[in-house]
mmCIF file of C-alpha atoms and ligand atoms in Angstrom:
data_model
loop_
_atom_site.group_PDB
_atom_site.id
_atom_site.type_symbol
_atom_site.label_atom_id
_atom_site.label_comp_id
_atom_site.label_asym_id
_atom_site.label_seq_id
_atom_site.Cartn_x
_atom_site.Cartn_y
_atom_site.Cartn_z
ATOM 1 C CA MET K 1 92.723 61.772 96.041
ATOM 2 C CA MET K 2 89.365 63.402 96.390
ATOM 3 C CA LYS K 3 87.364 66.131 94.823
ATOM 4 C CA HIS K 4 87.987 69.629 96.196
ATOM 5 C CA GLU K 5 85.176 72.154 96.096
ATOM 6 C CA ILE K 6 86.568 75.631 95.631
ATOM 7 C CA ALA K 7 84.775 78.966 95.737
ATOM 8 C CA VAL K 8 86.253 81.573 93.426
ATOM 9 C CA ILE K 9 85.650 85.246 94.242
ATOM 10 C CA PRO K 10 87.187 87.363 91.450
ATOM 11 C CA GLY K 11 86.299 90.637 93.202
ATOM 12 C CA ASP K 12 87.165 94.128 91.996
ATOM 13 C CA GLY K 13 89.690 96.030 89.897
ATOM 14 C CA ILE K 14 92.348 93.706 88.520
ATOM 15 C CA GLY K 15 90.929 90.861 90.657
ATOM 16 C CA PRO K 16 88.978 89.219 87.810
ATOM 17 C CA GLU K 17 91.939 89.416 85.405
ATOM 18 C CA VAL K 18 94.451 87.865 87.754
ATOM 19 C CA ILE K 19 92.064 85.234 89.100
ATOM 20 C CA GLN K 20 91.281 84.142 85.534
ATOM 21 C CA GLU K 21 94.955 83.286 85.071
ATOM 22 C CA GLY K 22 95.111 81.600 88.464
ATOM 23 C CA VAL K 23 92.141 79.431 87.488
ATOM 24 C CA LYS K 24 93.779 78.662 84.130
ATOM 25 C CA VAL K 25 96.854 77.360 85.938
ATOM 26 C CA LEU K 26 94.751 75.308 88.386
ATOM 27 C CA LYS K 27 92.963 73.688 85.428
ATOM 28 C CA SER K 28 96.260 72.945 83.804
ATOM 29 C CA ALA K 29 97.418 71.288 87.048
ATOM 30 C CA GLU K 30 94.191 69.293 87.091
ATOM 31 C CA ASP K 31 94.919 68.045 83.551
ATOM 32 C CA SER K 32 98.433 67.023 84.412
ATOM 33 C CA VAL K 33 98.121 65.448 87.849
ATOM 34 C CA GLU K 34 96.326 62.160 87.939
ATOM 35 C CA GLY K 35 93.312 62.068 90.213
ATOM 36 C CA LEU K 36 93.313 65.798 90.929
ATOM 37 C CA ASN K 37 89.733 66.970 90.790
ATOM 38 C CA LEU K 38 88.859 70.620 91.386
ATOM 39 C CA ASP K 39 85.271 71.768 91.319
ATOM 40 C CA LEU K 40 85.219 75.563 90.991
ATOM 41 C CA GLU K 41 82.195 77.763 91.621
ATOM 42 C CA GLU K 42 82.258 81.512 91.118
ATOM 43 C CA PHE K 43 80.757 84.012 93.574
ATOM 44 C CA PRO K 44 80.196 87.590 92.412
ATOM 45 C CA TYR K 45 80.876 89.551 95.617
ATOM 46 C CA GLY K 46 82.422 92.967 95.191
ATOM 47 C CA ALA K 47 81.742 96.516 94.036
ATOM 48 C CA ASP K 48 79.499 95.788 91.014
ATOM 49 C CA ARG K 49 77.151 93.661 93.027
ATOM 50 C CA TYR K 50 77.106 96.174 95.879
ATOM 51 C CA LEU K 51 76.344 99.093 93.557
ATOM 52 C CA GLU K 52 73.600 97.083 91.898
ATOM 53 C CA ASN K 53 71.675 95.886 94.942
ATOM 54 C CA GLU K 54 73.581 96.998 98.060
ATOM 55 C CA GLU K 55 74.468 93.428 98.837
ATOM 56 C CA LEU K 56 77.932 92.791 100.285
ATOM 57 C CA LEU K 57 78.185 89.266 101.669
ATOM 58 C CA PRO K 58 74.741 87.782 102.271
ATOM 59 C CA GLU K 59 74.066 85.167 104.927
ATOM 60 C CA GLU K 60 73.098 82.662 102.252
ATOM 61 C CA GLY K 61 76.446 83.253 100.522
ATOM 62 C CA LEU K 62 78.288 82.532 103.756
ATOM 63 C CA ASP K 63 76.318 79.285 104.075
ATOM 64 C CA LYS K 64 77.378 78.220 100.608
ATOM 65 C CA LEU K 65 80.984 79.204 101.198
ATOM 66 C CA SER K 66 81.085 77.264 104.443
ATOM 67 C CA LYS K 67 80.473 74.055 102.490
ATOM 68 C CA LYS K 68 83.555 74.620 100.336
ATOM 69 C CA ASP K 69 87.026 73.227 100.910
ATOM 70 C CA ALA K 70 88.736 76.549 100.148
ATOM 71 C CA ILE K 71 88.162 80.044 98.778
ATOM 72 C CA TYR K 72 90.272 81.571 95.999
ATOM 73 C CA LEU K 73 90.043 85.357 96.025
ATOM 74 C CA GLY K 74 91.199 88.016 93.551
ATOM 75 C CA ALA K 75 91.082 91.425 95.226
ATOM 76 C CA LEU K 76 88.560 93.791 96.789
ATOM 77 C CA GLY K 77 88.281 97.588 96.732
ATOM 78 C CA ASP K 78 86.815 100.056 94.254
ATOM 79 C CA PRO K 79 86.913 103.856 94.093
ATOM 80 C CA ARG K 80 83.131 103.994 93.435
ATOM 81 C CA VAL K 81 82.531 102.675 96.953
ATOM 82 C CA PRO K 82 83.688 104.548 100.088
ATOM 83 C CA THR K 83 87.072 103.320 101.352
ATOM 84 C CA GLY K 84 86.862 100.399 103.694
ATOM 85 C CA VAL K 85 83.334 99.184 102.954
ATOM 86 C CA LEU K 86 84.264 96.327 100.619
ATOM 87 C CA GLU K 87 87.495 95.604 102.496
ATOM 88 C CA GLN K 88 85.798 95.387 105.882
ATOM 89 C CA GLU K 89 82.440 93.956 104.917
ATOM 90 C CA ILE K 90 83.722 91.311 102.517
ATOM 91 C CA LEU K 91 87.450 90.594 102.953
ATOM 92 C CA LEU K 92 87.737 91.035 106.719
ATOM 93 C CA LYS K 93 84.304 89.553 107.272
ATOM 94 C CA LEU K 94 85.382 86.384 105.470
ATOM 95 C CA ARG K 95 88.585 86.189 107.517
ATOM 96 C CA PHE K 96 86.635 86.554 110.777
ATOM 97 C CA TYR K 97 83.576 84.481 109.868
ATOM 98 C CA PHE K 98 85.727 81.510 108.927
ATOM 99 C CA ASP K 99 88.078 82.199 111.831
ATOM 100 C CA GLN K 100 91.075 82.205 109.507
ATOM 101 C CA TYR K 101 93.416 83.024 112.316
ATOM 102 C CA ILE K 102 96.629 82.712 110.346
ATOM 103 C CA ASN K 103 97.751 84.895 107.481
ATOM 104 C CA LEU K 104 100.706 83.042 106.030
ATOM 105 C CA ARG K 105 102.935 85.106 103.766
ATOM 106 C CA PRO K 106 106.019 83.478 102.290
ATOM 107 C CA ILE K 107 108.708 85.983 101.331
ATOM 108 C CA LYS K 108 110.693 84.272 98.614
ATOM 109 C CA LEU K 109 112.777 85.843 95.882
ATOM 110 C CA TYR K 110 112.912 83.652 92.787
ATOM 111 C CA PRO K 111 115.874 83.581 90.410
ATOM 112 C CA ASN K 112 115.946 86.249 87.725
ATOM 113 C CA VAL K 113 113.485 88.508 89.542
ATOM 114 C CA PRO K 114 114.853 92.011 90.159
ATOM 115 C CA CYS K 115 115.315 92.783 93.852
ATOM 116 C CA PRO K 116 115.584 96.383 95.072
ATOM 117 C CA LEU K 117 118.364 95.464 97.518
ATOM 118 C CA ALA K 118 121.890 95.730 96.140
ATOM 119 C CA ASP K 119 123.892 92.503 96.440
ATOM 120 C CA LYS K 120 120.994 90.335 97.622
ATOM 121 C CA GLY K 121 119.749 87.328 95.688
ATOM 122 C CA PRO K 122 117.389 84.350 95.990
ATOM 123 C CA GLU K 123 119.706 82.650 98.508
ATOM 124 C CA ASP K 124 119.233 85.663 100.821
ATOM 125 C CA ILE K 125 115.484 86.149 100.683
ATOM 126 C CA ASP K 126 113.512 83.102 101.689
ATOM 127 C CA PHE K 127 111.488 83.233 104.888
ATOM 128 C CA TYR K 128 107.937 83.012 106.228
ATOM 129 C CA VAL K 129 105.854 85.624 107.963
ATOM 130 C CA VAL K 130 103.035 84.228 110.084
ATOM 131 C CA ARG K 131 100.626 87.075 110.712
ATOM 132 C CA GLU K 132 97.952 86.623 113.357
ATOM 133 C CA ASN K 133 94.768 87.366 111.430
ATOM 134 C CA THR K 134 91.757 87.886 113.688
ATOM 135 C CA GLU K 135 92.798 90.140 116.586
ATOM 136 C CA ASP K 136 94.789 93.249 117.468
ATOM 137 C CA PHE K 137 93.507 96.536 115.999
ATOM 138 C CA TYR K 138 91.605 94.583 113.344
ATOM 139 C CA VAL K 139 88.795 93.776 115.781
ATOM 140 C CA ALA K 140 87.327 97.142 114.743
ATOM 141 C CA LEU K 141 86.516 98.190 118.266
ATOM 142 C CA GLY K 142 86.476 101.915 118.736
ATOM 143 C CA GLY K 143 84.582 105.124 118.314
ATOM 144 C CA ARG K 144 84.529 108.856 118.809
ATOM 145 C CA ALA K 145 83.395 110.986 121.667
ATOM 146 C CA LYS K 146 82.651 114.690 122.101
ATOM 147 C CA GLY K 147 82.081 116.264 125.475
ATOM 148 C CA LYS K 148 80.533 113.757 127.875
ATOM 149 C CA THR K 149 79.786 110.354 126.385
ATOM 150 C CA LYS K 150 78.827 106.969 127.718
ATOM 151 C CA GLU K 151 79.513 104.081 125.377
ATOM 152 C CA THR K 152 79.328 100.330 125.508
ATOM 153 C CA LEU K 153 81.563 98.474 123.099
ATOM 154 C CA LYS K 154 80.845 94.825 122.489
ATOM 155 C CA ILE K 155 82.641 92.202 120.576
ATOM 156 C CA SER K 156 81.869 88.584 119.928
ATOM 157 C CA ARG K 157 84.512 86.337 118.473
ATOM 158 C CA SER K 158 84.795 82.594 118.098
ATOM 159 C CA ILE K 159 87.176 82.499 121.036
ATOM 160 C CA TYR K 160 85.873 85.214 123.361
ATOM 161 C CA GLU K 161 83.194 87.732 124.149
ATOM 162 C CA ALA K 162 84.110 91.154 125.505
ATOM 163 C CA LYS K 163 82.199 94.212 126.630
ATOM 164 C CA PHE K 164 83.685 97.575 127.564
ATOM 165 C CA ASP K 165 81.718 100.299 129.364
ATOM 166 C CA LEU K 166 83.300 103.652 128.667
ATOM 167 C CA ASP K 167 82.614 106.868 130.474
ATOM 168 C CA ILE K 168 84.294 109.681 128.598
ATOM 169 C CA ASP K 169 84.459 113.374 129.346
ATOM 170 C CA VAL K 170 86.613 115.403 126.994
ATOM 171 C CA ASP K 171 85.306 118.808 127.967
ATOM 172 C CA GLY K 172 84.554 120.365 124.617
ATOM 173 C CA ASP K 173 87.230 118.484 122.766
ATOM 174 C CA GLU K 174 86.788 115.455 120.525
ATOM 175 C CA LEU K 175 88.362 112.055 121.023
ATOM 176 C CA ALA K 176 88.776 109.009 118.784
ATOM 177 C CA TYR K 177 89.874 105.633 120.070
ATOM 178 C CA GLN K 178 90.630 102.236 118.630
ATOM 179 C CA ILE K 179 91.160 99.253 120.874
ATOM 180 C CA GLY K 180 93.568 96.473 119.965
ATOM 181 C CA LEU K 181 92.823 93.136 121.576
ATOM 182 C CA ILE K 182 95.139 90.196 122.062
ATOM 183 C CA SER K 183 93.708 87.134 123.745
ATOM 184 C CA ARG K 184 95.797 84.378 125.282
ATOM 185 C CA ARG K 185 94.165 81.739 123.079
ATOM 186 C CA GLY K 186 94.384 83.925 119.984
ATOM 187 C CA ALA K 187 98.069 84.575 120.486
ATOM 188 C CA GLU K 188 98.776 81.003 121.425
ATOM 189 C CA ARG K 189 97.228 79.418 118.347
ATOM 190 C CA ALA K 190 99.086 81.767 116.002
ATOM 191 C CA ILE K 191 102.398 81.356 117.793
ATOM 192 C CA ARG K 192 102.048 77.588 117.933
ATOM 193 C CA PHE K 193 101.278 77.510 114.206
ATOM 194 C CA ALA K 194 104.506 79.451 113.606
ATOM 195 C CA PHE K 195 106.582 77.067 115.734
ATOM 196 C CA ASN K 196 105.106 74.080 113.894
ATOM 197 C CA LEU K 197 105.789 75.716 110.541
ATOM 198 C CA ALA K 198 109.373 76.510 111.543
ATOM 199 C CA GLU K 199 109.816 72.850 112.438
ATOM 200 C CA GLU K 200 108.120 71.463 109.337
ATOM 201 C CA LYS K 201 109.897 73.729 106.866
ATOM 202 C CA GLU K 202 113.202 73.509 108.751
ATOM 203 C CA LYS K 203 113.313 77.264 109.056
ATOM 204 C CA ASP K 204 114.166 77.001 112.667
ATOM 205 C CA ARG K 205 114.836 80.456 113.942
ATOM 206 C CA LEU K 206 111.559 82.058 115.006
ATOM 207 C CA THR K 207 111.459 85.829 115.461
ATOM 208 C CA SER K 208 108.509 87.303 117.346
ATOM 209 C CA VAL K 209 107.631 90.882 116.410
ATOM 210 C CA ASP K 210 105.961 93.334 118.784
ATOM 211 C CA LYS K 211 106.191 96.760 120.336
ATOM 212 C CA ALA K 212 106.034 95.605 123.925
ATOM 213 C CA ASN K 213 108.207 98.498 125.043
ATOM 214 C CA VAL K 214 105.335 100.910 124.373
ATOM 215 C CA LEU K 215 102.095 98.948 123.847
ATOM 216 C CA SER K 216 102.894 96.829 126.849
ATOM 217 C CA HIS K 217 99.404 95.635 127.738
ATOM 218 C CA SER K 218 98.490 93.775 124.601
ATOM 219 C CA TYR K 219 101.964 92.947 123.311
ATOM 220 C CA GLY K 220 103.129 92.146 126.844
ATOM 221 C CA LEU K 221 100.631 89.286 126.813
ATOM 222 C CA TRP K 222 101.772 88.289 123.312
ATOM 223 C CA ARG K 223 105.400 88.061 124.605
ATOM 224 C CA GLU K 224 104.418 86.077 127.657
ATOM 225 C CA VAL K 225 102.546 83.550 125.523
ATOM 226 C CA PHE K 226 105.451 83.328 123.073
ATOM 227 C CA GLU K 227 107.828 82.456 125.913
ATOM 228 C CA GLU K 228 105.475 79.802 127.239
ATOM 229 C CA VAL K 229 104.925 78.145 123.865
ATOM 230 C CA ALA K 230 108.672 78.269 123.122
ATOM 231 C CA GLU K 231 109.263 75.860 125.993
ATOM 232 C CA ASP K 232 107.566 73.144 123.938
ATOM 233 C CA TYR K 233 110.027 73.655 121.062
ATOM 234 C CA PRO K 234 113.526 73.569 122.561
ATOM 235 C CA GLU K 235 115.116 72.880 119.166
ATOM 236 C CA ILE K 236 113.845 76.164 117.663
ATOM 237 C CA GLU K 237 115.981 79.241 118.246
ATOM 238 C CA THR K 238 113.840 82.199 119.358
ATOM 239 C CA GLU K 239 114.176 85.933 119.654
ATOM 240 C CA PHE K 240 112.089 89.097 119.983
ATOM 241 C CA SER K 241 112.309 92.044 117.658
ATOM 242 C CA PHE K 242 110.555 95.378 117.899
ATOM 243 C CA VAL K 243 108.592 96.170 114.774
ATOM 244 C CA ASP K 244 110.475 99.358 113.949
ATOM 245 C CA ALA K 245 113.779 97.543 114.208
ATOM 246 C CA ILE K 246 112.663 94.644 112.052
ATOM 247 C CA THR K 247 111.832 96.916 109.121
ATOM 248 C CA MET K 248 115.469 98.003 109.188
ATOM 249 C CA TRP K 249 116.801 94.455 109.539
ATOM 250 C CA PHE K 250 114.592 93.094 106.713
ATOM 251 C CA VAL K 251 116.363 95.551 104.421
ATOM 252 C CA LYS K 252 119.860 95.172 105.872
ATOM 253 C CA SER K 253 120.037 91.436 106.511
ATOM 254 C CA PRO K 254 117.045 89.570 105.041
ATOM 255 C CA GLU K 255 119.165 86.386 104.920
ATOM 256 C CA TYR K 256 119.016 86.222 108.722
ATOM 257 C CA TYR K 257 115.259 85.575 108.818
ATOM 258 C CA GLU K 258 113.692 82.121 108.705
ATOM 259 C CA THR K 259 110.259 82.300 110.330
ATOM 260 C CA VAL K 260 108.655 85.430 111.761
ATOM 261 C CA VAL K 261 105.464 85.598 113.821
ATOM 262 C CA THR K 262 103.616 88.837 114.406
ATOM 263 C CA PRO K 263 100.378 90.361 115.648
ATOM 264 C CA ASN K 264 97.934 91.375 112.927
ATOM 265 C CA MET K 265 98.654 95.038 112.305
ATOM 266 C CA PHE K 266 102.442 94.829 112.285
ATOM 267 C CA GLY K 267 102.101 91.782 110.048
ATOM 268 C CA ASP K 268 100.129 93.840 107.556
ATOM 269 C CA ILE K 269 102.854 96.459 107.432
ATOM 270 C CA ILE K 270 105.970 94.321 107.350
ATOM 271 C CA THR K 271 104.625 92.022 104.639
ATOM 272 C CA ASP K 272 104.302 94.888 102.152
ATOM 273 C CA LEU K 273 107.978 95.488 102.816
ATOM 274 C CA GLY K 274 108.561 91.753 102.467
ATOM 275 C CA ALA K 275 106.721 91.741 99.130
ATOM 276 C CA THR K 276 109.040 94.442 97.851
ATOM 277 C CA LEU K 277 112.053 92.314 98.781
ATOM 278 C CA GLN K 278 110.675 89.432 96.735
ATOM 279 C CA GLY K 279 110.268 91.544 93.620
ATOM 280 C CA GLY K 280 107.098 93.483 94.318
ATOM 281 C CA LEU K 281 103.444 93.021 95.140
ATOM 282 C CA GLY K 282 102.947 91.280 91.796
ATOM 283 C CA LEU K 283 104.769 88.256 93.175
ATOM 284 C CA ALA K 284 103.526 87.978 96.754
ATOM 285 C CA PRO K 285 100.809 85.450 97.715
ATOM 286 C CA GLY K 286 99.099 84.919 101.036
ATOM 287 C CA GLY K 287 96.922 82.326 102.700
ATOM 288 C CA ASN K 288 94.239 83.099 105.296
ATOM 289 C CA ILE K 289 94.270 79.804 107.089
ATOM 290 C CA ASN K 290 92.000 78.024 109.503
ATOM 291 C CA PRO K 291 93.714 74.650 109.820
ATOM 292 C CA ASP K 292 90.375 73.050 110.790
ATOM 293 C CA GLY K 293 88.038 75.045 108.569
ATOM 294 C CA VAL K 294 87.675 76.917 105.299
ATOM 295 C CA SER K 295 90.859 78.737 104.282
ATOM 296 C CA MET K 296 91.121 81.521 101.729
ATOM 297 C CA PHE K 297 93.993 82.280 99.366
ATOM 298 C CA GLU K 298 94.685 85.611 97.699
ATOM 299 C CA PRO K 299 97.461 87.770 96.316
ATOM 300 C CA ILE K 300 98.469 90.279 98.987
ATOM 301 C CA HIS K 301 98.161 93.164 96.565
ATOM 302 C CA GLY K 302 94.972 95.166 96.315
ATOM 303 C CA SER K 303 92.574 95.697 93.423
ATOM 304 C CA ALA K 304 94.737 98.360 91.683
ATOM 305 C CA PRO K 305 91.725 100.045 90.012
ATOM 306 C CA LYS K 306 94.030 102.106 87.828
ATOM 307 C CA TYR K 307 95.065 98.976 85.905
ATOM 308 C CA LYS K 308 91.611 97.411 85.725
ATOM 309 C CA GLY K 309 90.697 95.866 82.385
ATOM 310 C CA GLN K 310 94.078 96.530 80.799
ATOM 311 C CA ASN K 311 95.390 92.954 80.871
ATOM 312 C CA LYS K 312 98.569 94.395 82.337
ATOM 313 C CA ALA K 313 98.727 93.275 85.954
ATOM 314 C CA ASN K 314 101.112 90.544 87.033
ATOM 315 C CA PRO K 315 99.120 87.359 87.806
ATOM 316 C CA VAL K 316 102.041 85.558 89.463
ATOM 317 C CA ALA K 317 101.003 86.479 93.037
ATOM 318 C CA THR K 318 97.553 85.024 92.376
ATOM 319 C CA ILE K 319 98.992 81.931 90.696
ATOM 320 C CA LEU K 320 101.227 81.382 93.730
ATOM 321 C CA ALA K 321 98.218 81.855 96.014
ATOM 322 C CA GLY K 322 96.652 78.998 94.029
ATOM 323 C CA GLN K 323 99.786 76.977 94.681
ATOM 324 C CA MET K 324 99.459 77.618 98.433
ATOM 325 C CA MET K 325 95.829 76.528 98.223
ATOM 326 C CA LEU K 326 96.813 73.247 96.537
ATOM 327 C CA GLU K 327 99.364 72.647 99.263
ATOM 328 C CA GLN K 328 96.803 73.341 101.983
ATOM 329 C CA LEU K 329 94.406 70.904 100.300
ATOM 330 C CA GLY K 330 97.095 68.235 100.526
ATOM 331 C CA GLU K 331 97.834 68.286 96.780
ATOM 332 C CA LYS K 332 101.597 68.487 97.128
ATOM 333 C CA GLU K 333 102.447 67.174 93.665
ATOM 334 C CA ALA K 334 100.222 69.733 91.942
ATOM 335 C CA ALA K 335 101.470 72.522 94.210
ATOM 336 C CA ASP K 336 105.097 71.673 93.435
ATOM 337 C CA LYS K 337 104.383 71.621 89.708
ATOM 338 C CA VAL K 338 102.798 75.066 89.825
ATOM 339 C CA GLU K 339 105.692 76.524 91.788
ATOM 340 C CA GLN K 340 108.216 74.916 89.451
ATOM 341 C CA ALA K 341 106.334 76.285 86.426
ATOM 342 C CA VAL K 342 106.419 79.810 87.863
ATOM 343 C CA VAL K 343 110.126 79.438 88.669
ATOM 344 C CA GLU K 344 110.891 78.363 85.090
ATOM 345 C CA VAL K 345 108.852 81.096 83.431
ATOM 346 C CA LEU K 346 110.524 83.707 85.633
ATOM 347 C CA ALA K 347 113.978 82.218 85.073
ATOM 348 C CA GLU K 348 113.579 82.219 81.295
ATOM 349 C CA GLY K 349 112.531 85.836 81.554
ATOM 350 C CA GLU K 350 110.807 86.026 78.178
ATOM 351 C CA VAL K 351 107.231 86.276 79.348
ATOM 352 C CA ARG K 352 106.869 88.858 82.086
ATOM 353 C CA THR K 353 104.673 91.834 82.878
ATOM 354 C CA TYR K 354 105.692 95.499 83.005
ATOM 355 C CA ASP K 355 106.479 95.478 86.743
ATOM 356 C CA LEU K 356 109.330 93.052 86.016
ATOM 357 C CA GLY K 357 110.559 95.041 83.055
ATOM 358 C CA GLY K 358 108.679 93.061 80.394
ATOM 359 C CA ASP K 359 105.778 93.837 78.101
ATOM 360 C CA SER K 360 103.725 90.664 78.287
ATOM 361 C CA THR K 361 100.064 90.748 79.169
ATOM 362 C CA THR K 362 98.398 89.195 82.195
ATOM 363 C CA SER K 363 96.979 86.399 80.056
ATOM 364 C CA GLU K 364 100.282 85.700 78.306
ATOM 365 C CA VAL K 365 101.881 85.060 81.683
ATOM 366 C CA GLY K 366 98.976 82.771 82.650
ATOM 367 C CA ASP K 367 99.334 80.885 79.338
ATOM 368 C CA ALA K 368 103.097 80.492 79.773
ATOM 369 C CA VAL K 369 102.771 79.123 83.319
ATOM 370 C CA SER K 370 99.927 76.772 82.266
ATOM 371 C CA GLU K 371 102.039 75.388 79.413
ATOM 372 C CA LYS K 372 104.974 74.827 81.764
ATOM 373 C CA VAL K 373 102.771 72.979 84.225
ATOM 374 C CA LYS K 374 101.947 70.523 81.426
ATOM 375 C CA GLU K 375 105.618 70.085 80.480
ATOM 376 C CA ILE K 376 106.856 69.367 84.019
HETATM 377 C C1 IPM Y 401 96.085 92.910 103.319
HETATM 378 C C2 IPM Y 401 95.283 94.156 103.086
HETATM 379 C C3 IPM Y 401 94.064 94.144 104.003
HETATM 380 C C4 IPM Y 401 94.574 94.111 105.429
HETATM 381 C C5 IPM Y 401 93.071 95.304 103.781
HETATM 382 C C6 IPM Y 401 92.651 95.419 102.345
HETATM 383 C C7 IPM Y 401 91.871 95.173 104.676
HETATM 384 O O1 IPM Y 401 96.055 95.280 103.249
HETATM 385 O O2 IPM Y 401 95.556 91.801 103.094
HETATM 386 O O3 IPM Y 401 97.252 93.014 103.710
HETATM 387 O O4 IPM Y 401 94.826 95.179 106.013
HETATM 388 O O5 IPM Y 401 94.717 93.030 105.969
HETATM 389 MN MN1 MN Y 402 98.153 94.852 103.618
#
């Protein structure tokens, strides 16, 4: 086993509180797994730093982060900063800079966690969503035009360059546009990752989500690529689902789903629904993965500024993000211990935060999981 260098970005709102518990659990895993060596370094990016010196994510910070083996992130977003600045200039910038083209979001309901669906239990809710993470409407290509406007939109990504010359005449009206891009290579790498995951985890029905009946240019290409890649995996059952339909089916028959692959934007939306099925945002982790580069792990919830500093937020999503990070780093034994510890603490049901009907604090949950890790 080798040493893993990990950057920790606590971020904003409840980020620092939940990441503190995630780090506590990682240290406990380090103490109880022989040879596991985690070297953590904290980076202060977020609202405070931005308000202090207008710095978001400096070049020199990116250099340092690129030498790490993984990034462990709390949450970003703060009401003192205009909406979108921290999210786009830190979170999305990290995803794009490190070309983390997969956003892996396991949807798993653990025993003794309340589920909002009547008559559904842990045996019914256990699937993966693979969200493409660098394309679609997230490329931030767009603008506004009034009257006659000439615009050139440019984009430079690790896998393509694109330039659009627009000549707009809206005759006194105003127009806003946002362009969603899907590239063949971008779709292919995400779809292939999903097929491989379906194979590896033996979750061998792969559902591809799109809206190719309406947005037929971009999602038409997505579909075409899916069909081509599927030919390499004859043992995996495949199907297409429109995004509107899948929100209904997730609620009606979650047990049907095994692995789901989706373009970026739809993936964002359906995984909040998925998180609710698994007991709420307090339990849902995600991994922004570049299989050949620096990956970043975070809870999928936001910074919940309203709960900041109250030691109230559920740290389980962040702890499970730490577990995904250990798995990605090849530390299977430690990852399994962390998951088992979470499962046991949830099953016992004595230490749990308000969202699960308990009254424990964030740090009490972190302590309980850390203790369990040592006992397992
Ligand atoms: C998520 C979040 C982000 C996203 C925001 C904060 C930019 O909602 O990770 O799901 O849209 O991807
Ligand atoms: Mn989201």
